[in-house]
Every structure is written in structure tokens, then in C-alpha cells.
CSV table of C-alpha atoms in Angstrom, one decimal:
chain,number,residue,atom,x,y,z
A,1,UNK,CA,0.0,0.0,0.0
A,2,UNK,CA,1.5,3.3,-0.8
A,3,UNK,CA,2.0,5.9,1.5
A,4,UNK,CA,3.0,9.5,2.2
A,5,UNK,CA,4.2,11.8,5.0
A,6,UNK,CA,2.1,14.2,6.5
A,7,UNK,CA,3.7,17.6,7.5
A,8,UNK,CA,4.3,15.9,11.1
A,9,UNK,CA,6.1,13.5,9.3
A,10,UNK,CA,3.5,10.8,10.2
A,11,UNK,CA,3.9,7.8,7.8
A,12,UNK,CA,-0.6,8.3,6.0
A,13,UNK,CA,-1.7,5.4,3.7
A,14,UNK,CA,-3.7,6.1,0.6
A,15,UNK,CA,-5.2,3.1,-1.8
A,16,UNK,CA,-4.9,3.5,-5.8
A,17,UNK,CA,-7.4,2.3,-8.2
A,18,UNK,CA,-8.6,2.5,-12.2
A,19,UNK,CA,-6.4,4.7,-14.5
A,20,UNK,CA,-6.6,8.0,-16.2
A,21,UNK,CA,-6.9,11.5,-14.7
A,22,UNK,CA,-6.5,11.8,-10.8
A,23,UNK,CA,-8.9,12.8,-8.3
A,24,UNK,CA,-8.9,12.3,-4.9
A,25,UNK,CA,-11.5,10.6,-2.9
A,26,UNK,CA,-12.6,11.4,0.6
A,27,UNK,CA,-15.0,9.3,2.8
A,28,UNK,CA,-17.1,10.3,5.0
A,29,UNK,CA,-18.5,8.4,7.8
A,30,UNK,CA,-16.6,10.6,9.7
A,31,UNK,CA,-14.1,8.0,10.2
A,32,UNK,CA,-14.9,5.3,8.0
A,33,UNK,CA,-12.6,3.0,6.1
A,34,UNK,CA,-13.2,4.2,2.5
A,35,UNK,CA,-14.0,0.8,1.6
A,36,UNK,CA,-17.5,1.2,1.6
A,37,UNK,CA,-17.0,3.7,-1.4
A,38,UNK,CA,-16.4,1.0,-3.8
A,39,UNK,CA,-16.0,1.7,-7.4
A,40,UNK,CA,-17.9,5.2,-7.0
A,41,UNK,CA,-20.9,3.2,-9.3
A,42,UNK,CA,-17.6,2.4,-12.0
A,43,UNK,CA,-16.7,6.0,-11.8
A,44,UNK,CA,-13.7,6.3,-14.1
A,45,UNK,CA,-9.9,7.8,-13.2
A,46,UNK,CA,-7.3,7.2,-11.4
A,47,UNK,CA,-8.3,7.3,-7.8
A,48,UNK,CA,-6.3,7.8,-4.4
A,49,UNK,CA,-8.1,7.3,-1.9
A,50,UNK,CA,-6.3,8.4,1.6
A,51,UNK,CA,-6.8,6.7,5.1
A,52,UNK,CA,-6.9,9.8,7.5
A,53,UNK,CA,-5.0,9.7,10.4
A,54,UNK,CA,-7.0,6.3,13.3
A,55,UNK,CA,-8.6,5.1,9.7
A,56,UNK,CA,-7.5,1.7,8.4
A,57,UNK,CA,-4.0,1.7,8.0
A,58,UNK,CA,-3.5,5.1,8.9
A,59,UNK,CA,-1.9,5.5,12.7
A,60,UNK,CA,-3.9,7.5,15.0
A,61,UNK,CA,-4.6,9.9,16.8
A,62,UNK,CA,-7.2,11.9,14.4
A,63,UNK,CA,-7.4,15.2,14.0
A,64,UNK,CA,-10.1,17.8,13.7
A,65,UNK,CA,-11.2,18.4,9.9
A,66,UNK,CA,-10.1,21.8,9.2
A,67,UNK,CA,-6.4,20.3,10.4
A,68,UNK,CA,-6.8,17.5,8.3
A,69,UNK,CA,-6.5,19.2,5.0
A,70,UNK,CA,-2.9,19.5,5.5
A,71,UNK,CA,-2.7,16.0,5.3
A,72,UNK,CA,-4.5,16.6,2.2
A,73,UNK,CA,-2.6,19.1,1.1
A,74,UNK,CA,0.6,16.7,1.9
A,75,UNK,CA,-0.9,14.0,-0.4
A,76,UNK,CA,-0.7,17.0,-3.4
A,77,UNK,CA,2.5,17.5,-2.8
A,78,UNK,CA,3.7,13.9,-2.8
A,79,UNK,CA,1.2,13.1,-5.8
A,80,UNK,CA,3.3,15.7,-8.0
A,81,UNK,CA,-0.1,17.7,-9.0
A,82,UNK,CA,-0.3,21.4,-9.4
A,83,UNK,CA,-4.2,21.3,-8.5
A,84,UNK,CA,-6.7,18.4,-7.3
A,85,UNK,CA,-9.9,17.4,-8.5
A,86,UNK,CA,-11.4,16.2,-5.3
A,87,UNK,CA,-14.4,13.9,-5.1
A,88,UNK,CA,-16.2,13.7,-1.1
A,89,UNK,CA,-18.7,11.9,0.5
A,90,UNK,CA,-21.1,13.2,3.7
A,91,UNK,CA,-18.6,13.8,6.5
A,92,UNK,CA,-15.6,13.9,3.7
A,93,UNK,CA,-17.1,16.8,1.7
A,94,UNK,CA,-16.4,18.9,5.4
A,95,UNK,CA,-12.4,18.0,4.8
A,96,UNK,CA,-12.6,18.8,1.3
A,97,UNK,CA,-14.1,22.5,1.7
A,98,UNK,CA,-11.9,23.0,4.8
A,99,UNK,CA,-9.4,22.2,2.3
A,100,UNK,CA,-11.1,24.4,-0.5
A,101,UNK,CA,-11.1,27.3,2.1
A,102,UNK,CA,-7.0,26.6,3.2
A,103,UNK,CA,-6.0,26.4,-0.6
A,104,UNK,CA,-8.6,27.8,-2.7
A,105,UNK,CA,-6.2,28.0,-5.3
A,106,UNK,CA,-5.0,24.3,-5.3
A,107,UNK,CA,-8.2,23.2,-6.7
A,108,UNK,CA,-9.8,22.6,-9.4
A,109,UNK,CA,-12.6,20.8,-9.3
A,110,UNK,CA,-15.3,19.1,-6.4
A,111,UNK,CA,-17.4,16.8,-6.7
A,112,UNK,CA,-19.4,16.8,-3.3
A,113,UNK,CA,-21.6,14.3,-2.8
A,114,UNK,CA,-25.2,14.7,-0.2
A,115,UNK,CA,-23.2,17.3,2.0
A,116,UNK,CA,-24.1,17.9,5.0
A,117,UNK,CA,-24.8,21.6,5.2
A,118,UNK,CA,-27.0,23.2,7.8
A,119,UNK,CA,-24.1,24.4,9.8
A,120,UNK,CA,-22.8,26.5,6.6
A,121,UNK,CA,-26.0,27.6,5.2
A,122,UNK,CA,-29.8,29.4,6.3
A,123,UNK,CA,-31.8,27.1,4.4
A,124,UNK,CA,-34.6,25.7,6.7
A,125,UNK,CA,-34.1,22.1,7.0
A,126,UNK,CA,-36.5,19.5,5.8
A,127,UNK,CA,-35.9,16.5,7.3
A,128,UNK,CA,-38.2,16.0,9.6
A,129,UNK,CA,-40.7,16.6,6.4
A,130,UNK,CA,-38.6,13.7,4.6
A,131,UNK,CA,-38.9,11.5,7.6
A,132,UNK,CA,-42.2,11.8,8.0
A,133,UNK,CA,-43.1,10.6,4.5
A,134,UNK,CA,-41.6,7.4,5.6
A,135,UNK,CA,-42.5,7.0,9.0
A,136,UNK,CA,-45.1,3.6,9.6
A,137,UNK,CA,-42.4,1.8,7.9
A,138,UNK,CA,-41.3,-0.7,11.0
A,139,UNK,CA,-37.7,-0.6,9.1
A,140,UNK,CA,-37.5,2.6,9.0
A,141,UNK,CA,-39.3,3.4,12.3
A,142,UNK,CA,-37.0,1.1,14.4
A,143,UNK,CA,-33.9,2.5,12.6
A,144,UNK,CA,-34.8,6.1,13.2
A,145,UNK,CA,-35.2,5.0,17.0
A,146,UNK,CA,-31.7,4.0,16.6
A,147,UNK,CA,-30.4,7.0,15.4
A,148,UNK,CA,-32.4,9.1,17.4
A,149,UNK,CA,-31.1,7.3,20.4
A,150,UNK,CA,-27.3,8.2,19.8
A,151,UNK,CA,-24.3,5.9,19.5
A,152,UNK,CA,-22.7,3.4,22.0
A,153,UNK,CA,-19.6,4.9,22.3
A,154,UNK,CA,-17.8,2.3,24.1
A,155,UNK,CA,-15.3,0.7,21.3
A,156,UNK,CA,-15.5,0.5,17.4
A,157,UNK,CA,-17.4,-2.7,17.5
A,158,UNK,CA,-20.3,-0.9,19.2
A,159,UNK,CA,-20.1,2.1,17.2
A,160,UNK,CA,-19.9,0.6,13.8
A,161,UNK,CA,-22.8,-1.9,15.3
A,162,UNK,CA,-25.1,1.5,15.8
A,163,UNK,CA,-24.5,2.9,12.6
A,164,UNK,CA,-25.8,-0.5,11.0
A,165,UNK,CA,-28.7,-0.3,13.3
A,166,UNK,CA,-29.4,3.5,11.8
A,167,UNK,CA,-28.7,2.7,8.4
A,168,UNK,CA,-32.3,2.2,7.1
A,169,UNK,CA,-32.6,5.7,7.0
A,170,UNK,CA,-29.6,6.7,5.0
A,171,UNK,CA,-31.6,5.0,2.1
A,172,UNK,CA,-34.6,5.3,0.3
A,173,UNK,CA,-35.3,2.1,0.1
A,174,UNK,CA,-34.1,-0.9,2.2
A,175,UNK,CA,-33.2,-3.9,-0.3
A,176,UNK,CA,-30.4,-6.3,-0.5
A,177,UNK,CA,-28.4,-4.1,-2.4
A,178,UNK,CA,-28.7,-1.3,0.3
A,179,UNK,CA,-28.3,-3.9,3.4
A,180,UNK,CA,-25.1,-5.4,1.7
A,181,UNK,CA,-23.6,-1.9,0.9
A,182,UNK,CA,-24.4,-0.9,5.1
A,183,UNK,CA,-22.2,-3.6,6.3
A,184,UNK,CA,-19.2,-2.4,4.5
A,185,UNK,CA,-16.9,0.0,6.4
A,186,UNK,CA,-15.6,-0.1,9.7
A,187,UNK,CA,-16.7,2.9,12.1
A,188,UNK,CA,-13.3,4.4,13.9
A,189,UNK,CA,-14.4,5.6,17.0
A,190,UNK,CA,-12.0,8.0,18.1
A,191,UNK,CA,-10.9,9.3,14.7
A,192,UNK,CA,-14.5,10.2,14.2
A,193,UNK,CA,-14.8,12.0,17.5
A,194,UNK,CA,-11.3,14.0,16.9
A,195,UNK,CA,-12.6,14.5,13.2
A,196,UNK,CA,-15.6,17.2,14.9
A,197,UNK,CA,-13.2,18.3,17.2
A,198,UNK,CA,-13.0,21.8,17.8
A,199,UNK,CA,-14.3,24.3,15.4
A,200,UNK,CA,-13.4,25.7,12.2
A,201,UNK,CA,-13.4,29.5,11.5
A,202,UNK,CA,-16.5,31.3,12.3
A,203,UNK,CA,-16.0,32.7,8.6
A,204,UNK,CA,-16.2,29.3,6.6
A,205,UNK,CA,-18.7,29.6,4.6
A,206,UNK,CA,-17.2,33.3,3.4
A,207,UNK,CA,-14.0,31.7,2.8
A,208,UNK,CA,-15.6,29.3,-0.1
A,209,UNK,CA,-16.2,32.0,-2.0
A,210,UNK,CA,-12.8,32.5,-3.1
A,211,UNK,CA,-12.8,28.9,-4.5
A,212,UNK,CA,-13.4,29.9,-8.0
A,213,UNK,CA,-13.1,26.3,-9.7
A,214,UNK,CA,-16.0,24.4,-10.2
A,215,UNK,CA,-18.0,22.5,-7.8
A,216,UNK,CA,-21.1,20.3,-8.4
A,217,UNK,CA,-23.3,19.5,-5.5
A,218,UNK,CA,-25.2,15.8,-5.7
A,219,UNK,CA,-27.7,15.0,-3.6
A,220,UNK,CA,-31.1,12.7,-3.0
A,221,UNK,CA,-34.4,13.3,-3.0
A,222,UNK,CA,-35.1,11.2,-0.2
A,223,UNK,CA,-31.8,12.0,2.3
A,224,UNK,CA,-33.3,12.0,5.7
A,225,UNK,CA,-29.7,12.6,7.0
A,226,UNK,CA,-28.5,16.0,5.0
A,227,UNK,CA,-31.8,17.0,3.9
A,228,UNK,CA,-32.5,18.6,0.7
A,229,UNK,CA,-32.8,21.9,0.8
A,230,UNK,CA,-29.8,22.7,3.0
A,231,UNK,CA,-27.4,20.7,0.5
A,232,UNK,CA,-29.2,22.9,-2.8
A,233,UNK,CA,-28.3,26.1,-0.5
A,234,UNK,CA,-24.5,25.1,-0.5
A,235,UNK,CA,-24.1,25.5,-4.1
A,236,UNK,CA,-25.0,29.2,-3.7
A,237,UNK,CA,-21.7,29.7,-1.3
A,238,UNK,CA,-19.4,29.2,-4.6
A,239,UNK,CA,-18.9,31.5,-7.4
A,240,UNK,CA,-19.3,28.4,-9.5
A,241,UNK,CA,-21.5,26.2,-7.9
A,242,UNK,CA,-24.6,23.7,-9.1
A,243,UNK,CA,-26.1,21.5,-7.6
A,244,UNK,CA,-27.8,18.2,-9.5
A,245,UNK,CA,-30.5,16.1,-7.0
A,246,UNK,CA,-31.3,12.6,-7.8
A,247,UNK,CA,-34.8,10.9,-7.2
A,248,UNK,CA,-35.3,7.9,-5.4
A,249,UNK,CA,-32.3,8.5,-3.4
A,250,UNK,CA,-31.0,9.1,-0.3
A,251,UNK,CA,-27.2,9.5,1.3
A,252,UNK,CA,-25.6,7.2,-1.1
A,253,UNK,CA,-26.3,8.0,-4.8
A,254,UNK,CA,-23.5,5.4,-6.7
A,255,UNK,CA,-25.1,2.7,-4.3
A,256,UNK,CA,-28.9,3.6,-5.0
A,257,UNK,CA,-28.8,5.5,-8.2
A,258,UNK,CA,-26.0,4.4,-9.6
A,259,UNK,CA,-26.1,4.7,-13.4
A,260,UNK,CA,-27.5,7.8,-12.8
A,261,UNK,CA,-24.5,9.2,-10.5
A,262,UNK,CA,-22.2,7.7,-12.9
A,263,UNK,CA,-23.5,9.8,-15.5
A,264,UNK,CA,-23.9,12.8,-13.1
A,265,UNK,CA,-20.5,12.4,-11.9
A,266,UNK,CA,-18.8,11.6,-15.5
A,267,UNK,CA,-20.6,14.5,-17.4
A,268,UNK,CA,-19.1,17.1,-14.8
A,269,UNK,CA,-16.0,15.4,-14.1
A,270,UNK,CA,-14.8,15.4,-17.8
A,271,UNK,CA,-16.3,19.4,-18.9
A,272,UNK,CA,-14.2,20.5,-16.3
């Protein structure tokens, strides 16, 4: 597995996969091994994928977010590129506009997938309208209990074992497709709680305005985790910013929709 030194000089693993132009893939979760990505729905490129710091092979201790795109900034570096075309998922789209927002001009392309985005945006939220479309469900209802609940913090078995118990309502529909995909990914319990560590600067969401590349924004129609309106509002924070929402969909696009994100993600990824 190749690797790369952070500016600590802390040895960070990345995976490689598929060939062509680079982008750089960050998971979300917060801390979850980017296994559960996949093949982004056969999403074409050559993709490095990093582990951040407590993630797979990665060594701990985490960090918070915004001090994570160093690492990410590190990984440039070693990779030999002038800019990055970065491609995030939920938790991982935070790194990659704290990123945007450290090195606006290092990019030059994102592709952020169902963002989570009330905390950068005024939209009203709509979730609870989402969830209530699919409440009387006993799947979803006992899954939203779950959820509602809050984690068992007391290793990463537990944790990982409460996020499969939530994971009904990531999706908009619950077959075996969705239920094989929710048992990918191990949960890293205290990379996740470094990872929301602290806060970023009170001026975020001012900061992405001087992130003049390109930035599409995909989300679902049925996300009862982000939302939609919140995640349509982001696109509105960069100079070039859209946004593109899918129906019958809900935090994980490539896995429910995934000829659709494909050609979503494909169409933007090669205009830019």
C-alpha cells in the first residue's frame, strides 16, 4: 500500500485504483474506512483514496477536519499535481471544503456528494418533512429509534454496530443491495470523534467564495440525514456552484442510483 508523510512526518496510507486522470476521494462516515466507497458506481480515473489519520491503516490519533487538510494538502504534494480534482462523500465533503477554504487556489474541481450543510448555510431544513413521508415503515421506524437514540460509544465494534442499526434511513429504500452496501466500512471511534473536534473559522462559509473552480453539488431526494434543501443552498456559497439532486435516493447515490450518479458524476467530471 502506498503511503505518504504528513507535514508531522507521520507515515498516512492512501489506496490507488482505475487509470486516467487523478482525483482524490474522501470518505465520510466521519471516520470510515473508504471501503465502503467501492468503485464510485464504476466512476472512471485514477483514484487515491487516503486513510486519515486512526482510519485503516493510517496511525492515529485523528485530528479535527479543518487540520486535516494539510494531510490533504501533503498527499498534493507527494502526488506531484499542481491542483486536485477532489471527489467527497457526507462527512468527507467537510475536509474537502476545509481544504477548499486553506488552498482555494490548489483546486480545481469538487465533486461533493449529499453534504451535510446546515451548519454553513440558512436554508430551513427539511428533514423531519422527509422522515415523516416514511414514518409507519417498522424498518425505517426502528432505525430512526436508533439513530435518534445516539451511538454506544464504548469501542469501534459498538459504534460501527449502531450505525448499521441506523442505516435504514440513510436510504430510500431498504433492499439487499442497500443492506449489503451498510455492512461495508468499519466505524473508527476516536478518529470520528477528533474529526468534529474543535471548530473551524466562524468565517467558513465566506472563505468558499474564493474557491473559484467548479463545484457540483449531488444530492437525494429522499436524504433523511442532510436533507435537501440545506445541501441545494451550498451551491449558492461558490462562485461556480450547481447542484444536481437525484430521485429515489438518499445518502448514497453510486449505491442507489448508480447509473444515474455515474453519468452525473462523469458528465461534470470530464467538462471541467
Amino acid at each position: 500500500m502506498p503511503t505518504f508523510l504528513a507535514p508531522d512526518q507521520v507515515t498516512l496510507h492512501y489506496d490507488t485504483r482505475g487509470a486516467g486522470r487523478t482525483r482524490v476521494l474522501l470518505a465520510g462516515g466521519a471516520a470510515r474506512h473508504p471501503e465502503y466507497l467501492g468503485d464510485l458506481a464504476g466512476l472512471s480515473g485514477h483514484h487515491v483514496i487516503p486513510h486519515q489519520r486512526g482510519v485503516g491503516h493510517s496511525p492515529g490519533p485523528g485530528l479535527p477536519y479543518w487540520d486535516l487538510a494539510s494531510d490533504v494538502e501533503a498527499l498534493r504534494t507527494h502526488l506531484g499535481l499542481s491542483h486536485l480534482t477532489i471527489v467527497a462523500h457526507s462527512a468527507g465533503t467537510r475536509l474537502a471544503m476545509a481544504y477548499a477554504a486553506r488552498y482555494p487556489d490548489q483546486i480545481s474541481a469538487m465533486l461533493l456528494i449529499t453534504p451535510p450543510s446546515a451548519h454553513l448555510v440558512d436554508a430551513e431544513s427539511d428533514i423531519e418533512e422527509l422522515r415523516a413521508a416514511r414514518r409507519g415503515d417498522p424498518v425505517f421506524d426502528d432505525a430512526l429509534a436508533a439513530m435518534v437514540a445516539g451511538p454506544d460509544l464504548t469501542d469501534d465494534e459498538a459504534f460501527t454496530a449502531w450505525h448499521l442499526a441506523s442505516a435504514p434511513v440513510t436510504y430510500a429504500a431498504w433492499t439487499a443491495v442497500e443492506q449489503e452496501h451498510a455492512r461495508v466500512g468499519r466505524q473508527h471511534l476516536a478518529a470520528a470523534r477528533a474529526f468534529f473536534d474543535g471548530e473551524p473559522p466562524a468565517d467558513l462559509a465566506e472563505r468558499l467564495s474564493a474557491v473559484r473552480a467548479p463545484v457540483r453539488i449531488v444530492g437525494g431526494a429522499q436524504d433523511c440525514t442532510t436533507g435537501v434543501a440545506p445541501v441545494a443552498a451550498l451551491a449558492d456559497l461558490f462562485p461556480a456552484g450547481e447542484v444536481v439532486v437525484l430521485e429515489e435516493c438518499g445518502h448514497y447515490p453510486w449505491v442507489e442510483q448508480p447509473e444515474l450518479f455515474r453519468e452525473v458524476a462523469e458528465e461534470f467530471l470530464y467538462r471541467v
